């Protein structure tokens, strides 16, 4: 059943609504009295329970401005005005018709047909009425004919007034129009309800924009300038590249959103969806946060040395780079620098060392919603090893065949036996430039500078009075080979600063640390060279032989040193060797 809300500017119209509505079936009509602002208030309060609104004159016009429902206006017909003209035929004083265009237009038509002159004044707002009536009063007019508000103001100013009422036929016609329009709107509203319900369940915000990027429709209540800016930026890129669609990602109010934009007959349509940490992405992808402030930034070894200018050039030109070096040479620091000192739209890490399925990998490469099709984006590729070389081939092929000039690919690779083939592949790949991070052994002339930076960093962090090393202690630091590179140096200085109570770090402190570090490093290297997979299926005796083989290889065949490290006698070692180790 169609539910009609009728808002009558005057009581007699309400009575007519109630009476005439009884002759219609399958409608429920509720009527209220309210003129202009009062009528608007009623509409706002009641409209949620109705399908359509009927009102009249200026009240109908005001309701249209605020209501989401269609508003049917009760016309003032020529017959309604003709009745008034007939009624005032014998009125001999000056009078005037005043009203909105819907009234005065009809009066003008009748004036021509009847060949009679009437003073007709059209107003565009309620505020105009008082000044018009004041002027007419001063000019001797004694009768005002018009709508509810006009006649009310006239009476307040001491002028006679006649209200042009809508006849029964006009009210019946309005109800018929309301039935036609209301049923169509109710059906459309039901469809829209389902569409909005589905969009809400999928947590998708929809934006329909014209060619000038003005919003025509949205189901979103967000007023985020960041979101609108991101949509507009995607539209610009979409238009420039003449693509069928484009998807990008943006962090808004702490949540990552996917934004898909495609052209349509109106202009553009955008779908925006908030993503959880893993939603819409597979486990090998990490969204990197860009630090907006400086409070988290620290000094870096990357800023020290001869190659800094070359690195800046590579980053500035958005060249694709493979950055490689021994463990601890500063690849992690470089990543932080890129995040904080470049201006890409998004930053993503693809970690090849994680667990992911073939389906997830193929989705990353082939789905049009993949992050790889984002624009103005920097991609970091980590977890690179020889065992992942097939994935590297896929990425290199993708970069070659689907180039997005605004994107940059940075491959981060730790040099060891398990990455030699991968490094060779990347260095030989077209469109990828190599950048080597030198070991600290080859940066011995820079160690003093790095020590100064790290002493400053940790004395500040831990609120210590340390300002440096004793000269002899500094010489030891500079002469040590630092197998763990910058990472080991930085960790060493942190420990020494923490455990030093005076102004300078002593030679004894350095010797104690370096002795322990050398022992730890050898044990670590032994552990790393030892593949536990080799133990599977072997007997205890076979495992002993394997351990001795590894130890001999590590010590470059030095049997005395090997026997000492394994804590066995030379004769025992010789016995194992003679048994074809």
Coordinates of C-alpha atoms in Angstrom, one line a residue:
X1 CA 0.0 0.0 0.0
X2 CA 1.3 3.4 -1.0
X3 CA 1.9 5.8 1.9
X4 CA 1.3 9.5 1.2
X5 CA 2.2 12.3 3.5
X6 CA 0.1 15.5 2.8
X7 CA 1.2 18.8 4.3
X8 CA -1.4 21.5 3.9
X9 CA -0.5 25.2 4.4
X10 CA -4.0 25.8 5.8
X11 CA -6.7 23.9 7.6
X12 CA -9.3 23.8 5.0
X13 CA -6.9 22.1 2.5
X14 CA -6.2 19.4 5.1
X15 CA -9.9 18.7 5.4
X16 CA -10.1 18.4 1.6
X17 CA -7.1 16.0 1.5
X18 CA -8.8 13.7 4.1
X19 CA -12.2 13.8 2.4
X20 CA -11.0 13.2 -1.2
X21 CA -8.4 10.5 -0.2
X22 CA -11.3 8.3 0.9
X23 CA -12.3 7.8 -2.7
X24 CA -9.0 6.2 -3.6
X25 CA -8.2 2.6 -2.9
X26 CA -4.8 1.1 -1.9
X27 CA -3.4 4.2 -0.4
X28 CA -2.8 5.4 3.1
X29 CA -2.8 9.2 3.4
X30 CA -1.9 11.1 6.5
X31 CA -2.4 14.9 6.5
X32 CA -0.9 17.6 8.6
X33 CA -1.2 21.4 8.7
X34 CA 2.1 23.3 8.3
X35 CA 3.1 26.4 6.3
X36 CA 6.6 26.9 4.9
X37 CA 9.1 26.3 7.8
X38 CA 6.5 24.4 9.8
X39 CA 5.7 22.3 6.8
X40 CA 9.4 21.6 6.3
X41 CA 9.8 20.5 9.9
X42 CA 6.9 18.1 9.5
X43 CA 8.4 16.6 6.3
X44 CA 11.8 16.0 8.0
X45 CA 10.2 14.3 10.9
X46 CA 7.7 12.1 9.1
X47 CA 9.2 11.3 5.7
X48 CA 10.9 8.0 6.7
X49 CA 7.5 6.4 7.1
X50 CA 6.2 7.5 3.7
X51 CA 6.7 6.9 0.0
X52 CA 5.8 10.4 -1.3
X53 CA 4.7 13.9 -0.2
X54 CA 1.9 16.2 -1.4
X55 CA 1.9 19.9 -0.6
X56 CA 1.1 23.2 -2.2
X57 CA 2.7 26.5 -3.2
X58 CA 5.7 27.9 -1.4
X59 CA 5.5 25.1 1.2
X60 CA 5.9 22.5 -1.5
X61 CA 8.9 24.4 -2.9
X62 CA 10.6 24.5 0.4
X63 CA 10.0 20.8 1.1
X64 CA 11.6 19.9 -2.2
X65 CA 14.8 21.5 -1.1
X66 CA 15.2 19.2 2.0
X67 CA 13.3 16.0 1.4
X68 CA 14.7 12.8 -0.2
X69 CA 11.2 11.9 -1.2
X70 CA 9.5 13.1 -4.4
X71 CA 7.1 16.0 -3.7
X72 CA 3.9 16.4 -5.7
X73 CA 2.5 20.0 -5.8
X74 CA -1.2 20.7 -5.7
X75 CA -1.7 23.0 -8.6
X76 CA -3.8 26.2 -8.4
X77 CA -5.7 25.7 -11.6
X78 CA -7.1 28.3 -13.9
X79 CA -10.5 27.2 -12.7
X80 CA -9.5 28.0 -9.1
X81 CA -8.4 31.5 -10.1
X82 CA -11.4 32.1 -12.3
X83 CA -13.6 31.5 -9.3
X84 CA -11.7 34.2 -7.4
X85 CA -12.0 36.6 -10.3
X86 CA -15.7 36.0 -10.6
X87 CA -16.0 36.6 -6.8
X88 CA -14.3 40.0 -6.9
X89 CA -16.0 41.4 -10.1
X90 CA -17.8 44.0 -8.0
X91 CA -14.7 45.0 -6.0
X92 CA -14.1 48.7 -6.8
X93 CA -10.9 49.4 -4.8
X94 CA -7.3 48.7 -5.9
X95 CA -6.2 45.1 -5.4
X96 CA -3.3 42.9 -6.5
X97 CA -2.4 39.3 -7.1
X98 CA 0.8 38.3 -5.2
X99 CA 2.5 35.0 -5.2
X100 CA 5.1 32.6 -6.6
X101 CA 5.2 31.9 -10.3
X102 CA 2.9 28.9 -10.1
X103 CA 0.1 31.3 -9.2
X104 CA 0.9 34.5 -11.1
X105 CA 1.5 32.6 -14.3
X106 CA -2.1 31.3 -14.3
X107 CA -3.4 34.8 -13.4
X108 CA -1.5 36.3 -16.4
X109 CA -3.1 33.7 -18.8
X110 CA -6.6 34.5 -17.5
X111 CA -5.9 38.2 -17.8
X112 CA -5.2 37.9 -21.5
X113 CA -8.1 35.6 -22.1
X114 CA -10.6 37.8 -20.3
X115 CA -9.0 40.9 -21.6
X116 CA -8.9 42.4 -18.1
X117 CA -6.1 44.2 -16.4
X118 CA -4.9 42.9 -13.0
X119 CA -1.9 44.1 -11.0
X120 CA 0.2 40.9 -10.8
X121 CA 3.4 40.7 -8.7
X122 CA 5.6 37.6 -8.7
X123 CA 7.9 36.9 -5.7
X124 CA 10.7 34.4 -5.4
X125 CA 11.0 34.1 -1.6
X126 CA 9.0 34.6 1.5
X127 CA 11.2 37.5 2.5
X128 CA 10.1 39.6 -0.4
X129 CA 6.4 39.4 0.5
X130 CA 6.4 41.9 3.4
X131 CA 8.2 44.6 1.5
X132 CA 5.9 44.2 -1.5
X133 CA 2.8 44.4 0.7
X134 CA 4.2 47.5 2.6
X135 CA 4.6 49.3 -0.7
X136 CA 1.2 48.4 -2.0
X137 CA -0.4 49.5 1.3
X138 CA 1.4 52.9 1.0
X139 CA 0.0 53.2 -2.5
X140 CA -3.6 52.7 -1.3
X141 CA -4.2 49.0 -2.2
X142 CA -6.8 47.5 0.0
X143 CA -7.0 43.9 -1.1
X144 CA -4.3 41.2 -1.6
X145 CA -5.1 37.9 -3.4
X146 CA -2.6 35.1 -3.1
X147 CA -1.4 32.0 -1.3
X148 CA -1.4 31.2 2.4
X149 CA 1.7 33.2 3.4
X150 CA 0.8 36.2 1.3
X151 CA -2.7 36.5 2.7
X152 CA -1.4 36.0 6.2
X153 CA 1.1 38.8 6.0
X154 CA -1.5 41.1 4.3
X155 CA -3.9 40.6 7.2
X156 CA -1.1 41.3 9.7
X157 CA -0.5 44.6 7.9
X158 CA -4.2 45.6 8.0
X159 CA -5.0 44.8 4.4
X160 CA -7.9 42.6 3.3
X161 CA -6.9 39.3 1.8
X162 CA -8.4 36.4 -0.2
X163 CA -6.8 33.0 -0.3
X164 CA -6.7 31.2 -3.6
X165 CA -7.8 27.7 -2.5
X166 CA -7.3 24.6 -4.5
X167 CA -10.5 23.0 -5.8
X168 CA -11.4 19.4 -5.4
X169 CA -10.4 18.5 -8.9
X170 CA -6.9 19.9 -8.3
X171 CA -6.5 17.9 -5.1
X172 CA -7.8 14.7 -6.8
X173 CA -5.3 15.2 -9.7
X174 CA -2.5 15.6 -7.2
X175 CA -3.3 12.4 -5.5
X176 CA -3.5 10.6 -8.8
X177 CA -0.1 11.9 -9.7
X178 CA 1.2 10.9 -6.3
X179 CA 0.1 7.3 -6.9
X180 CA 1.8 7.1 -10.2
X181 CA 5.1 8.7 -9.1
X182 CA 5.0 7.2 -5.7
X183 CA 4.7 3.6 -6.9
X184 CA 7.5 4.1 -9.4
X185 CA 9.7 5.7 -6.8
X186 CA 8.9 3.0 -4.2
X187 CA 10.1 0.4 -6.7
X188 CA 13.2 2.3 -7.5
X189 CA 13.8 2.9 -3.8
X190 CA 13.5 -0.8 -3.2
X191 CA 16.1 -1.6 -5.9
X192 CA 18.3 1.1 -4.5
X193 CA 17.8 -0.3 -1.0
X194 CA 19.0 -3.7 -2.2
X195 CA 22.0 -2.2 -4.0
X196 CA 23.0 -0.1 -1.0
X197 CA 22.4 -3.2 1.3
X198 CA 24.8 -5.3 -0.9
X199 CA 27.4 -2.5 -1.0
X200 CA 27.1 -2.1 2.7
X201 CA 27.6 -5.8 3.3
X202 CA 30.6 -5.8 1.0
X203 CA 31.8 -2.6 2.8
X204 CA 32.1 -0.8 -0.6
X205 CA 31.7 2.9 -1.0
X206 CA 30.6 4.0 -4.5
X207 CA 31.3 7.4 -6.0
X208 CA 29.7 8.5 -9.3
X209 CA 31.5 11.6 -10.8
X210 CA 31.0 13.7 -13.9
X211 CA 33.7 14.7 -16.3
X212 CA 34.7 17.7 -14.2
X213 CA 35.1 15.2 -11.2
X214 CA 32.1 16.6 -9.3
X215 CA 30.3 14.0 -7.2
X216 CA 26.9 13.1 -8.7
X217 CA 26.1 10.3 -6.2
X218 CA 27.8 8.5 -3.3
X219 CA 26.6 6.0 -0.7
X220 CA 29.6 7.1 1.5
X221 CA 29.2 9.4 4.4
X222 CA 32.9 10.1 4.6
X223 CA 34.1 13.7 4.0
X224 CA 37.7 12.7 3.7
X225 CA 39.6 15.1 1.5
X226 CA 42.4 12.5 1.3
X227 CA 39.9 10.0 -0.3
X228 CA 38.5 12.5 -2.8
X229 CA 42.1 13.6 -3.7
X230 CA 43.1 10.0 -4.3
X231 CA 40.1 9.4 -6.6
X232 CA 40.8 12.5 -8.5
X233 CA 44.5 11.6 -8.9
X234 CA 43.6 8.2 -10.3
X235 CA 41.1 9.7 -12.7
X236 CA 43.9 12.0 -14.1
X237 CA 46.2 9.1 -14.6
X238 CA 43.4 7.0 -16.1
X239 CA 42.5 9.7 -18.6
X240 CA 46.2 10.4 -19.5
X241 CA 46.9 6.7 -20.2
X242 CA 43.5 6.0 -21.8
X243 CA 43.0 2.8 -19.7
X244 CA 39.8 0.9 -19.2
X245 CA 40.2 0.9 -15.4
X246 CA 42.7 1.5 -12.7
X247 CA 43.2 0.4 -9.1
X248 CA 45.3 2.0 -6.5
X249 CA 45.7 1.9 -2.7
X250 CA 45.6 4.6 0.0
X251 CA 45.9 4.7 3.7
X252 CA 43.0 6.8 5.1
X253 CA 42.3 7.4 8.7
X254 CA 44.7 4.5 9.6
X255 CA 43.1 2.0 7.3
X256 CA 44.3 0.7 3.9
X257 CA 41.7 1.2 1.1
X258 CA 41.6 -0.1 -2.4
X259 CA 40.3 2.4 -4.9
X260 CA 39.1 1.2 -8.3
X261 CA 38.1 3.7 -11.0
X262 CA 36.7 3.2 -14.4
X263 CA 35.0 5.5 -17.0
X264 CA 31.2 5.4 -17.5
X265 CA 28.6 7.3 -19.5
X266 CA 28.3 9.9 -16.8
X267 CA 32.0 10.4 -16.3
X268 CA 33.7 8.0 -13.8
X269 CA 32.7 5.5 -11.2
X270 CA 34.9 4.7 -8.2
X271 CA 34.7 1.7 -5.8
X272 CA 36.4 2.2 -2.5
X273 CA 36.9 -0.7 -0.1
X274 CA 38.6 -0.7 3.3
X275 CA 41.0 -3.6 3.6
X276 CA 42.1 -5.5 6.7
X277 CA 45.7 -6.5 7.1
X278 CA 45.4 -9.5 4.8
X279 CA 42.1 -9.0 3.0
X280 CA 42.4 -8.7 -0.7
X281 CA 46.1 -9.4 -0.5
X282 CA 48.1 -12.7 -0.1
X283 CA 50.6 -13.3 2.7
X284 CA 53.7 -12.4 0.7
X285 CA 52.7 -8.7 0.5
X286 CA 53.3 -6.1 3.1
X287 CA 52.1 -2.5 3.0
X288 CA 54.9 -0.2 4.2
X289 CA 54.1 2.8 6.3
X290 CA 55.8 6.0 5.4
X291 CA 57.0 7.9 8.5
X292 CA 55.6 11.5 8.3
X293 CA 57.6 12.9 11.1
X294 CA 61.3 13.0 11.9
X295 CA 61.1 11.7 15.4
X296 CA 61.8 8.1 14.3
X297 CA 64.6 8.9 11.9
X298 CA 68.2 8.0 12.9
X299 CA 71.7 8.5 11.3
X300 CA 72.6 5.8 8.7
X301 CA 75.8 4.3 7.3
X302 CA 74.2 4.7 3.9
X303 CA 74.8 8.5 4.2
X304 CA 78.5 8.0 4.7
X305 CA 80.9 7.1 1.9
X306 CA 81.7 7.7 -1.8
X307 CA 78.6 6.0 -3.3
X308 CA 75.9 8.2 -1.7
X309 CA 75.6 10.4 -4.8
X310 CA 75.2 7.4 -7.1
X311 CA 72.5 6.0 -4.9
X312 CA 70.7 9.3 -4.8
X313 CA 70.7 9.4 -8.6
X314 CA 69.3 5.9 -8.9
X315 CA 66.5 6.7 -6.4
X316 CA 65.8 10.1 -7.9
X317 CA 65.4 8.8 -11.5
X318 CA 63.2 5.9 -10.3
X319 CA 65.6 3.4 -11.8
X320 CA 64.9 -0.3 -11.0
X321 CA 67.7 -1.4 -8.8
X322 CA 69.1 -4.6 -7.3
X323 CA 70.9 -3.6 -4.1
X324 CA 73.2 -6.3 -2.8
X325 CA 75.8 -6.9 -0.2
X326 CA 77.0 -9.1 2.6
X327 CA 74.8 -9.6 5.6
X328 CA 74.7 -6.4 7.8
X329 CA 75.8 -3.9 5.1
X330 CA 72.8 -1.7 5.6
X331 CA 70.0 -2.9 3.3
X332 CA 67.4 -2.4 6.0
X333 CA 68.6 1.1 6.7
X334 CA 68.4 1.9 3.0
X335 CA 64.8 0.7 2.9
X336 CA 63.9 3.2 5.7
X337 CA 65.7 6.0 3.8
X338 CA 63.6 5.3 0.7
X339 CA 60.4 5.3 2.7
X340 CA 61.2 8.6 4.4
X341 CA 63.0 10.5 1.6
X342 CA 61.1 9.6 -1.6
X343 CA 57.6 10.7 -2.5
X344 CA 55.9 7.6 -4.0
X345 CA 52.2 7.2 -3.6
X346 CA 52.5 3.7 -2.0
X347 CA 55.2 1.4 -0.8
X348 CA 54.9 -2.4 -0.9
X349 CA 57.2 -5.2 0.2
X350 CA 57.0 -8.6 -1.6
X351 CA 58.7 -11.1 0.6
X352 CA 59.6 -14.2 -1.3
X353 CA 60.8 -16.0 1.8
X354 CA 57.2 -16.2 3.2
X355 CA 54.8 -19.1 2.8
X356 CA 52.4 -18.6 -0.1
X357 CA 50.6 -20.7 -2.6
X358 CA 51.0 -20.9 -6.3
X359 CA 47.4 -19.5 -6.6
X360 CA 48.4 -16.5 -4.5
X361 CA 51.4 -15.8 -6.6
X362 CA 49.5 -16.1 -9.9
X363 CA 46.8 -13.8 -8.4
X364 CA 49.5 -11.2 -7.6
X365 CA 50.8 -11.3 -11.2
X366 CA 47.5 -11.6 -13.2
X367 CA 44.6 -10.1 -11.2
X368 CA 43.7 -6.6 -12.4
X369 CA 43.2 -5.7 -8.8
X370 CA 46.8 -6.6 -8.0
X371 CA 49.0 -4.1 -6.3
X372 CA 51.4 -4.6 -9.1
X373 CA 49.1 -2.4 -11.3
X374 CA 49.3 0.4 -8.8
X375 CA 50.9 3.6 -10.1
X376 CA 53.5 5.9 -8.6
X377 CA 54.5 3.1 -6.3
X378 CA 57.8 1.7 -5.0
X379 CA 58.1 -2.1 -4.6
X380 CA 60.7 -3.7 -2.4
X381 CA 61.5 -7.4 -3.2
X382 CA 63.0 -9.3 -0.2
X383 CA 63.7 -12.9 0.7
X384 CA 65.7 -13.5 -2.5
X385 CA 67.5 -16.8 -2.9
X386 CA 68.4 -19.4 -5.6
X387 CA 65.4 -21.5 -4.6
X388 CA 63.1 -18.5 -5.5
X389 CA 64.7 -17.9 -8.9
X390 CA 61.4 -19.0 -10.7
X391 CA 59.6 -16.1 -9.0
X392 CA 62.3 -13.7 -10.0
X393 CA 61.9 -14.8 -13.6
X394 CA 58.1 -14.0 -13.3
X395 CA 58.8 -10.5 -11.8
X396 CA 61.4 -9.7 -14.4
X397 CA 59.0 -10.7 -17.2
X398 CA 56.2 -8.6 -15.6
X399 CA 58.5 -5.5 -15.4
X400 CA 59.5 -5.9 -19.0
X401 CA 56.0 -6.5 -20.4
X402 CA 53.8 -4.4 -18.1
X403 CA 56.0 -1.4 -17.4
X404 CA 54.4 1.4 -15.4
X405 CA 56.9 4.3 -15.8
X406 CA 55.9 5.9 -12.5
X407 CA 56.8 2.7 -10.5
X408 CA 60.2 1.7 -9.1
X409 CA 61.4 -1.8 -8.2
X410 CA 64.1 -2.3 -5.6
X411 CA 65.5 -5.8 -5.1
X412 CA 67.3 -6.3 -1.8
X413 CA 69.6 -9.3 -1.8
X414 CA 72.0 -10.7 0.8
X415 CA 75.1 -12.2 -0.9
X416 CA 75.9 -15.8 0.1
X417 CA 76.1 -19.2 -1.5
X418 CA 72.3 -19.5 -1.6
X419 CA 71.9 -16.3 -3.6
X420 CA 74.6 -16.3 -6.3
X421 CA 72.4 -17.5 -9.2
X422 CA 69.7 -15.0 -8.2
X423 CA 72.1 -12.1 -8.1
X424 CA 73.5 -13.0 -11.5
X425 CA 70.0 -13.2 -13.0
X426 CA 69.1 -9.8 -11.6
X427 CA 72.3 -8.1 -12.6
X428 CA 71.9 -9.4 -16.2
X429 CA 68.2 -8.5 -16.4
X430 CA 67.4 -5.6 -18.7
X431 CA 66.1 -2.5 -17.0
X432 CA 67.5 -3.4 -13.6
X433 CA 70.7 -1.6 -12.4
X434 CA 73.1 -3.1 -9.8
X435 CA 74.2 -1.2 -6.7
X436 CA 76.6 -2.9 -4.4
X437 CA 76.8 -2.1 -0.7
X438 CA 80.4 -2.6 0.2
X439 CA 81.5 -4.6 3.3
X440 CA 82.8 -2.6 6.2
X441 CA 86.2 -4.2 5.5
X442 CA 86.4 -2.2 2.3
X443 CA 85.2 1.0 4.0
X444 CA 87.9 1.0 6.7
X445 CA 88.5 4.7 6.1
X446 CA 84.9 5.4 7.0
X447 CA 84.7 3.4 10.2
X448 CA 85.8 6.5 12.3
X449 CA 82.9 8.5 10.9
X450 CA 80.4 5.7 11.5
X451 CA 81.6 5.3 15.1
X452 CA 81.0 9.0 15.7
X453 CA 77.5 8.8 14.4
X454 CA 76.6 5.7 16.5
X455 CA 78.2 7.0 19.7
X456 CA 76.0 10.1 19.3
X457 CA 72.9 8.0 18.6
X458 CA 73.2 5.7 21.6
X459 CA 74.5 8.3 24.1
X460 CA 71.4 10.3 23.3
X461 CA 69.0 7.3 23.5
X462 CA 70.4 6.0 26.8
X463 CA 71.2 9.4 28.3
X464 CA 74.9 8.6 28.8
X465 CA 77.9 10.9 29.1
X466 CA 80.0 8.9 26.6
X467 CA 81.6 11.1 23.9
X468 CA 83.9 8.6 22.2
X469 CA 86.7 6.0 22.5
X470 CA 90.2 6.2 24.0
X471 CA 92.7 6.6 21.2
X472 CA 94.0 3.0 21.6
X473 CA 90.5 1.7 21.8
X474 CA 89.6 3.5 18.7
X475 CA 92.6 2.0 16.8
X476 CA 91.3 -1.5 17.8
X477 CA 87.9 -0.7 16.5
X478 CA 89.3 0.6 13.2
X479 CA 91.6 -2.4 12.7
X480 CA 89.0 -5.1 13.4
X481 CA 87.6 -6.9 10.3
X482 CA 83.9 -6.6 11.3
X483 CA 82.6 -9.8 9.7
X484 CA 79.0 -8.7 10.6
X485 CA 79.6 -5.4 8.8
X486 CA 77.7 -2.2 9.8
X487 CA 75.1 -4.1 11.8
X488 CA 77.7 -5.7 14.0
X489 CA 79.6 -2.4 14.4
X490 CA 76.4 -0.6 15.4
X491 CA 75.4 -3.3 17.9
X492 CA 78.9 -3.3 19.4
X493 CA 78.8 0.5 20.0
X494 CA 75.4 0.3 21.5
X495 CA 76.6 -2.3 24.1
X496 CA 79.8 -0.4 24.9
X497 CA 77.9 2.8 25.4
X498 CA 75.4 1.2 27.7
X499 CA 78.1 -0.5 29.9
X500 CA 80.5 2.5 30.0
X501 CA 80.0 4.8 33.0
X502 CA 82.8 7.3 32.1
X503 CA 83.3 9.7 29.3
X504 CA 85.4 7.5 27.0
X505 CA 85.1 3.8 26.1
X506 CA 88.3 2.1 27.2
X507 CA 90.6 -0.3 25.4
X508 CA 89.8 -3.1 27.9
X509 CA 86.1 -2.8 27.0
X510 CA 86.8 -3.0 23.3
X511 CA 89.1 -6.0 23.7
X512 CA 86.6 -7.8 25.9
X513 CA 83.8 -7.2 23.3
X514 CA 86.0 -8.2 20.3
X515 CA 87.1 -11.4 21.8
X516 CA 83.6 -12.5 22.6
X517 CA 82.4 -11.3 19.2
X518 CA 85.0 -13.3 17.3
X519 CA 84.0 -16.5 19.2
X520 CA 80.3 -15.8 18.6
X521 CA 80.9 -15.1 14.9
X522 CA 82.8 -18.3 14.3
X523 CA 80.0 -20.3 16.0
X524 CA 77.4 -18.5 14.0
X525 CA 79.3 -19.2 10.8
X526 CA 79.6 -22.8 11.6
X527 CA 75.9 -23.0 12.4
X528 CA 75.1 -21.3 9.1
X529 CA 77.3 -23.7 7.1
X530 CA 75.6 -26.6 8.7
X531 CA 72.5 -27.8 6.9
X532 CA 70.3 -29.8 9.2
X533 CA 68.6 -31.3 6.1
X534 CA 71.8 -33.3 5.6
X535 CA 71.3 -35.1 8.9
X536 CA 68.0 -36.7 7.8
X537 CA 68.3 -40.5 7.4
X538 CA 71.9 -40.7 8.6
X539 CA 73.3 -42.8 11.4
X540 CA 75.2 -41.2 14.3
X541 CA 78.5 -42.4 12.9
X542 CA 77.7 -40.8 9.5
X543 CA 76.7 -37.5 11.3
X544 CA 80.1 -37.5 13.1
X545 CA 81.9 -37.8 9.8
X546 CA 79.8 -35.0 8.3
X547 CA 80.6 -32.7 11.2
X548 CA 84.3 -33.3 10.9
X549 CA 84.1 -32.7 7.1
X550 CA 82.4 -29.3 7.7
X551 CA 84.9 -28.3 10.4
X552 CA 87.9 -29.2 8.2
X553 CA 86.4 -27.2 5.3
X554 CA 85.8 -24.2 7.6
X555 CA 89.4 -24.3 8.9
X556 CA 90.7 -24.7 5.3
X557 CA 92.2 -28.2 6.1
X558 CA 94.0 -27.2 9.3
X559 CA 93.8 -30.4 11.3
X560 CA 95.3 -29.1 14.5
X561 CA 92.9 -26.2 14.6
X562 CA 90.0 -28.5 13.7
X563 CA 90.8 -31.0 16.4
X564 CA 91.0 -28.2 19.0
X565 CA 87.7 -26.7 18.0
X566 CA 85.9 -30.1 18.0
X567 CA 87.6 -30.9 21.4
X568 CA 89.0 -34.2 20.2
X569 CA 92.6 -35.4 19.9
X570 CA 94.6 -35.2 16.7
X571 CA 94.8 -39.0 16.7
X572 CA 91.0 -39.3 16.8
X573 CA 90.8 -36.9 14.0
X574 CA 93.3 -38.8 12.0
X575 CA 91.4 -42.0 12.6
X576 CA 88.3 -40.5 11.1
X577 CA 90.3 -39.2 8.1
X578 CA 91.8 -42.6 7.5
X579 CA 88.3 -44.1 7.5
X580 CA 87.7 -42.1 4.2
X581 CA 86.3 -38.9 5.6

